[in-house]
CSV table of C-alpha atoms in Angstrom, one decimal:
chain,number,residue,atom,x,y,z
A,1,UNK,CA,23.4,35.5,-17.8
A,2,UNK,CA,25.2,32.9,-16.1
A,3,UNK,CA,23.9,29.4,-16.5
A,4,UNK,CA,22.2,27.9,-13.4
A,5,UNK,CA,24.7,25.2,-12.0
A,6,UNK,CA,22.5,24.2,-9.1
A,7,UNK,CA,22.4,20.5,-8.8
A,8,UNK,CA,19.0,18.9,-9.6
A,9,UNK,CA,17.1,17.3,-6.5
A,10,UNK,CA,18.0,13.8,-5.9
A,11,UNK,CA,15.6,11.2,-6.9
A,12,UNK,CA,13.0,9.8,-4.4
A,13,UNK,CA,14.6,6.5,-4.5
A,14,UNK,CA,18.0,7.8,-3.8
A,15,UNK,CA,16.8,9.8,-0.8
A,16,UNK,CA,15.2,6.6,0.4
A,17,UNK,CA,18.5,4.8,0.1
A,18,UNK,CA,20.4,7.5,1.9
A,19,UNK,CA,18.0,7.5,4.8
A,20,UNK,CA,18.0,4.0,5.3
A,21,UNK,CA,21.8,3.9,5.3
A,22,UNK,CA,21.7,6.7,7.9
A,23,UNK,CA,19.3,4.7,10.1
A,24,UNK,CA,21.5,1.5,9.7
A,25,UNK,CA,24.8,3.2,10.6
A,26,UNK,CA,23.1,4.8,13.7
A,27,UNK,CA,21.6,1.5,14.8
A,28,UNK,CA,25.0,0.0,14.7
A,29,UNK,CA,26.4,2.7,17.0
A,30,UNK,CA,29.0,3.9,14.4
A,31,UNK,CA,30.2,7.4,13.2
A,32,UNK,CA,31.3,8.2,9.7
A,33,UNK,CA,34.9,8.2,11.0
A,34,UNK,CA,34.4,4.6,12.3
A,35,UNK,CA,33.1,3.5,9.0
A,36,UNK,CA,36.1,5.1,7.3
A,37,UNK,CA,38.4,3.4,9.7
A,38,UNK,CA,36.8,0.0,9.4
A,39,UNK,CA,36.1,-0.1,5.6
A,40,UNK,CA,38.4,2.5,4.2
A,41,UNK,CA,35.6,4.6,2.9
A,42,UNK,CA,36.2,8.1,2.8
A,43,UNK,CA,34.0,10.1,5.4
A,44,UNK,CA,33.3,12.8,3.0
A,45,UNK,CA,32.1,10.4,0.4
A,46,UNK,CA,29.9,8.5,3.0
A,47,UNK,CA,28.6,12.0,3.9
A,48,UNK,CA,27.5,12.7,0.3
A,49,UNK,CA,26.0,9.2,0.1
A,50,UNK,CA,23.9,9.7,3.4
A,51,UNK,CA,22.8,13.1,2.0
A,52,UNK,CA,21.6,11.6,-1.3
A,53,UNK,CA,24.3,13.7,-3.2
A,54,UNK,CA,26.1,10.7,-4.6
A,55,UNK,CA,24.9,7.1,-5.5
A,56,UNK,CA,27.0,4.5,-3.9
A,57,UNK,CA,28.7,1.9,-6.0
A,58,UNK,CA,27.5,-1.6,-5.6
A,59,UNK,CA,30.6,-2.9,-3.9
A,60,UNK,CA,30.5,0.2,-1.6
A,61,UNK,CA,26.9,-0.6,-0.6
A,62,UNK,CA,27.7,-4.3,0.0
A,63,UNK,CA,30.6,-3.1,2.3
A,64,UNK,CA,28.4,-0.9,4.2
A,65,UNK,CA,25.5,-3.5,4.5
A,66,UNK,CA,28.2,-6.0,5.8
A,67,UNK,CA,29.4,-3.6,8.5
A,68,UNK,CA,26.0,-2.8,9.5
A,69,UNK,CA,24.9,-6.2,9.7
A,70,UNK,CA,21.8,-5.6,7.5
A,71,UNK,CA,19.2,-8.3,7.4
A,72,UNK,CA,18.5,-10.2,4.1
A,73,UNK,CA,15.4,-8.2,3.5
A,74,UNK,CA,17.2,-4.9,3.9
A,75,UNK,CA,19.9,-6.1,1.6
A,76,UNK,CA,17.6,-7.2,-1.1
A,77,UNK,CA,15.5,-3.9,-0.9
A,78,UNK,CA,18.7,-1.5,-0.8
A,79,UNK,CA,20.5,-3.2,-3.5
A,80,UNK,CA,17.4,-3.1,-5.7
A,81,UNK,CA,17.2,0.6,-5.2
A,82,UNK,CA,20.9,1.0,-6.0
A,83,UNK,CA,20.6,-0.8,-9.2
A,84,UNK,CA,17.4,1.1,-10.3
A,85,UNK,CA,15.1,-1.8,-10.2
A,86,UNK,CA,13.0,-0.9,-7.2
A,87,UNK,CA,12.0,2.7,-7.8
A,88,UNK,CA,8.8,2.5,-5.7
A,89,UNK,CA,10.9,2.5,-2.4
A,90,UNK,CA,12.0,0.5,0.2
A,91,UNK,CA,10.4,-1.3,3.4
A,92,UNK,CA,12.0,-1.4,6.7
A,93,UNK,CA,11.3,-4.9,8.3
A,94,UNK,CA,9.5,-3.1,11.1
A,95,UNK,CA,7.1,-1.9,8.6
A,96,UNK,CA,6.9,-4.9,6.3
A,97,UNK,CA,3.3,-5.2,6.6
A,98,UNK,CA,2.5,-1.8,5.5
A,99,UNK,CA,2.1,-0.4,1.9
A,100,UNK,CA,5.5,0.7,0.4
A,101,UNK,CA,4.4,4.3,0.2
A,102,UNK,CA,3.3,4.6,3.8
A,103,UNK,CA,6.4,2.9,5.1
A,104,UNK,CA,8.4,5.4,3.0
A,105,UNK,CA,6.3,8.2,4.3
A,106,UNK,CA,7.1,7.2,7.9
A,107,UNK,CA,10.8,7.4,7.1
A,108,UNK,CA,10.7,10.9,5.8
A,109,UNK,CA,8.4,12.0,8.5
A,110,UNK,CA,10.8,10.8,11.2
A,111,UNK,CA,13.6,13.1,9.8
A,112,UNK,CA,11.5,16.2,9.0
A,113,UNK,CA,11.8,19.4,10.8
A,114,UNK,CA,8.3,20.7,10.1
A,115,UNK,CA,5.2,18.8,9.0
A,116,UNK,CA,2.2,20.8,7.6
A,117,UNK,CA,-0.9,18.8,7.2
A,118,UNK,CA,-4.1,19.6,5.8
A,119,UNK,CA,-7.0,17.1,6.5
A,120,UNK,CA,-10.7,17.3,5.2
A,121,UNK,CA,-12.0,14.0,6.6
A,122,UNK,CA,-9.8,12.7,9.2
A,123,UNK,CA,-7.9,13.9,12.3
A,124,UNK,CA,-4.3,14.0,11.3
A,125,UNK,CA,-2.5,10.7,12.2
A,126,UNK,CA,0.0,12.5,14.4
A,127,UNK,CA,-2.8,13.8,16.6
A,128,UNK,CA,-5.1,10.8,16.7
A,129,UNK,CA,-6.0,8.9,19.7
A,130,UNK,CA,-5.5,5.2,19.9
A,131,UNK,CA,-9.2,4.5,19.8
A,132,UNK,CA,-9.8,7.0,17.1
A,133,UNK,CA,-7.0,5.3,15.0
A,134,UNK,CA,-8.5,1.9,15.6
A,135,UNK,CA,-12.0,3.1,14.3
A,136,UNK,CA,-10.5,4.8,11.2
A,137,UNK,CA,-8.2,1.8,10.2
A,138,UNK,CA,-11.2,-0.6,10.7
A,139,UNK,CA,-13.5,1.6,8.8
A,140,UNK,CA,-11.3,2.6,5.8
A,141,UNK,CA,-9.8,-1.1,5.4
A,142,UNK,CA,-12.9,-3.2,6.1
A,143,UNK,CA,-11.2,-6.3,4.7
A,144,UNK,CA,-8.1,-6.1,6.8
A,145,UNK,CA,-7.4,-8.9,9.4
A,146,UNK,CA,-7.5,-7.8,13.1
A,147,UNK,CA,-3.7,-8.4,13.1
A,148,UNK,CA,-3.2,-6.0,10.3
A,149,UNK,CA,-5.6,-3.3,11.9
A,150,UNK,CA,-3.7,-3.6,15.2
A,151,UNK,CA,-0.3,-3.3,13.4
A,152,UNK,CA,-1.3,-0.1,11.6
A,153,UNK,CA,-2.6,1.4,14.7
A,154,UNK,CA,0.5,0.5,16.7
A,155,UNK,CA,2.6,2.2,14.0
A,156,UNK,CA,0.4,5.2,14.0
A,157,UNK,CA,0.6,5.7,17.8
A,158,UNK,CA,4.3,5.2,17.8
A,159,UNK,CA,4.7,7.9,15.1
A,160,UNK,CA,3.5,10.4,17.7
A,161,UNK,CA,6.8,10.0,19.7
A,162,UNK,CA,8.1,12.7,17.3
A,163,UNK,CA,6.1,15.2,19.1
A,164,UNK,CA,7.6,14.4,22.5
A,165,UNK,CA,11.4,13.7,21.7
A,166,UNK,CA,14.0,16.2,23.0
A,167,UNK,CA,13.9,18.3,19.6
A,168,UNK,CA,10.1,17.7,18.8
A,169,UNK,CA,8.8,17.8,15.3
A,170,UNK,CA,7.0,21.2,14.4
A,171,UNK,CA,3.6,20.2,13.5
A,172,UNK,CA,0.9,22.6,12.0
A,173,UNK,CA,-2.5,21.0,11.1
A,174,UNK,CA,-5.4,22.6,9.4
A,175,UNK,CA,-8.4,20.6,9.7
A,176,UNK,CA,-11.9,20.9,8.0
A,177,UNK,CA,-14.7,21.0,10.4
A,178,UNK,CA,-16.2,17.8,8.9
A,179,UNK,CA,-13.3,15.8,10.3
A,180,UNK,CA,-14.3,17.1,13.8
A,181,UNK,CA,-18.0,16.5,13.2
A,182,UNK,CA,-18.0,13.0,11.9
A,183,UNK,CA,-18.6,10.5,14.5
A,184,UNK,CA,-15.7,8.0,14.2
A,185,UNK,CA,-16.0,5.1,16.6
A,186,UNK,CA,-18.7,6.5,18.9
A,187,UNK,CA,-19.4,9.9,20.6
A,188,UNK,CA,-17.1,8.8,23.4
A,189,UNK,CA,-14.3,8.2,21.0
A,190,UNK,CA,-14.7,11.7,19.5
A,191,UNK,CA,-15.1,13.4,22.7
A,192,UNK,CA,-11.8,12.0,24.0
A,193,UNK,CA,-10.3,12.8,20.5
A,194,UNK,CA,-11.3,16.4,20.6
A,195,UNK,CA,-9.9,16.8,24.2
A,196,UNK,CA,-6.7,15.2,22.9
A,197,UNK,CA,-6.5,17.9,20.3
A,198,UNK,CA,-7.1,20.6,22.7
A,199,UNK,CA,-4.2,19.1,25.0
A,200,UNK,CA,-1.8,18.9,21.9
A,201,UNK,CA,-2.6,22.6,21.3
A,202,UNK,CA,-1.1,23.6,24.6
A,203,UNK,CA,2.4,22.6,23.3
A,204,UNK,CA,4.4,25.4,21.6
A,205,UNK,CA,5.5,23.4,18.7
A,206,UNK,CA,1.9,22.2,17.7
A,207,UNK,CA,-0.5,24.4,16.0
A,208,UNK,CA,-4.1,23.5,15.0
A,209,UNK,CA,-6.4,25.5,13.0
A,210,UNK,CA,-10.0,24.5,12.0
A,211,UNK,CA,-11.8,25.5,9.0
A,212,UNK,CA,-15.5,25.9,9.8
A,213,UNK,CA,-18.4,25.0,7.6
A,214,UNK,CA,-19.5,28.6,7.5
A,215,UNK,CA,-16.3,29.5,5.4
A,216,UNK,CA,-17.9,27.7,2.4
A,217,UNK,CA,-15.8,26.3,-0.4
A,218,UNK,CA,-12.0,26.4,-0.1
A,219,UNK,CA,-8.9,25.1,-1.7
A,220,UNK,CA,-8.5,22.1,0.5
A,221,UNK,CA,-11.7,20.6,-0.7
A,222,UNK,CA,-9.7,19.0,-3.5
A,223,UNK,CA,-8.1,16.7,-0.9
A,224,UNK,CA,-5.7,16.2,2.0
A,225,UNK,CA,-1.9,16.6,1.8
A,226,UNK,CA,1.3,16.9,3.8
A,227,UNK,CA,4.3,19.3,3.2
A,228,UNK,CA,7.4,18.8,5.2
A,229,UNK,CA,10.8,20.3,5.3
A,230,UNK,CA,14.0,18.9,6.8
A,231,UNK,CA,16.7,20.3,9.1
A,232,UNK,CA,19.4,20.3,6.5
A,233,UNK,CA,18.7,23.0,3.9
A,234,UNK,CA,20.2,20.8,1.4
A,235,UNK,CA,17.6,18.3,1.6
A,236,UNK,CA,14.6,19.3,-0.7
A,237,UNK,CA,11.2,19.7,0.7
A,238,UNK,CA,8.5,17.0,-0.1
A,239,UNK,CA,4.8,17.0,-0.5
A,240,UNK,CA,3.0,13.8,0.2
A,241,UNK,CA,-0.7,13.2,-1.3
A,242,UNK,CA,-2.6,10.2,-0.3
A,243,UNK,CA,-5.1,9.3,-3.2
A,244,UNK,CA,-7.5,6.5,-3.7
A,245,UNK,CA,-5.4,5.0,-6.5
A,246,UNK,CA,-2.0,5.3,-4.6
A,247,UNK,CA,0.2,7.6,-2.6
A,248,UNK,CA,2.2,10.3,-4.3
A,249,UNK,CA,5.5,12.1,-3.4
A,250,UNK,CA,6.1,15.3,-5.1
A,251,UNK,CA,9.4,17.3,-4.9
A,252,UNK,CA,9.7,19.6,-7.9
A,253,UNK,CA,10.1,23.3,-7.1
A,254,UNK,CA,6.8,24.1,-9.0
A,255,UNK,CA,4.8,21.5,-7.1
A,256,UNK,CA,6.4,22.6,-3.8
A,257,UNK,CA,5.4,26.2,-4.3
A,258,UNK,CA,1.9,25.2,-5.3
A,259,UNK,CA,1.3,23.2,-2.1
A,260,UNK,CA,3.0,25.8,0.1
A,261,UNK,CA,0.7,28.5,-1.5
A,262,UNK,CA,-2.4,26.3,-0.9
A,263,UNK,CA,-1.4,25.8,2.7
A,264,UNK,CA,-1.0,29.4,3.3
A,265,UNK,CA,-4.4,30.1,1.8
A,266,UNK,CA,-5.9,27.4,4.0
A,267,UNK,CA,-4.3,28.9,7.2
A,268,UNK,CA,-5.9,32.2,6.1
A,269,UNK,CA,-9.3,30.8,5.6
A,270,UNK,CA,-9.2,28.8,9.0
A,271,UNK,CA,-10.0,30.2,12.4
A,272,UNK,CA,-6.9,31.2,14.1
A,273,UNK,CA,-5.4,29.0,16.8
A,274,UNK,CA,-7.2,30.7,19.8
A,275,UNK,CA,-10.5,30.7,18.0
A,276,UNK,CA,-10.0,27.2,16.9
A,277,UNK,CA,-9.5,26.2,20.6
A,278,UNK,CA,-12.8,27.6,21.4
A,279,UNK,CA,-14.5,25.9,18.7
A,280,UNK,CA,-13.1,22.5,19.7
A,281,UNK,CA,-13.9,23.2,23.3
A,282,UNK,CA,-17.6,23.9,22.2
A,283,UNK,CA,-17.6,20.7,20.2
A,284,UNK,CA,-16.2,18.7,23.1
A,285,UNK,CA,-19.0,20.1,25.5
A,286,UNK,CA,-21.7,19.3,22.9
A,287,UNK,CA,-20.7,15.8,22.9
A,288,UNK,CA,-21.0,15.4,26.8
């Protein structure tokens, strides 16, 4: 038997570094060929760096940061990742008030092709109304300042632009009925939230399924998770798990298979999309 010569998946920190360099180059309005002309960095080498297939040397990274006019904060974070001293990820200045893991999640989500999200207690963030998001953040983070709450809500709402861009994110959500039944904010907030879900379900790239209480125990009761894949097949899939002790990213093949299988099981247990529409419509009417 021939040995398996496949390259191991890149580390999460290397993927974060690659993603940030892609964003910085795009923000500077430069192509890879432009970078090659201006800095003498081979376009093929830059491609490998931006796809997390090669770790840039420190001098190469500094040259790129100079060209992209990176801020001091960006330089500090990205050089720390390059040196291996900042394995917990990076923070873009825009998200500097957020937890590192959440900022990293936003970065990966913005580049994903498909997001599959199971939620047991909340409406998924990509489907939340602003009023619902405000009530959730305020309730989950009771010690947060009004500014922190406002910032988190703003970021959550702006994430939803992924569903309306020219090539929208494909979004498949499975939600436990508990998330629909729980009154977050007020009856009016929940009525508007459920109606918003129904509107989203009219879009061809959005699918929502609900697991009714009557289905009893199911695999998702262990907790919520997100599975995402990316347009480039060379980019390994990711699973994100939000826990009370911190957020976790999983990328090994064994872990990916386990969560993909779990999501397929939840899809089978849940009501189909059409029946879920009927259930949500009944819940919306019940709150009138």
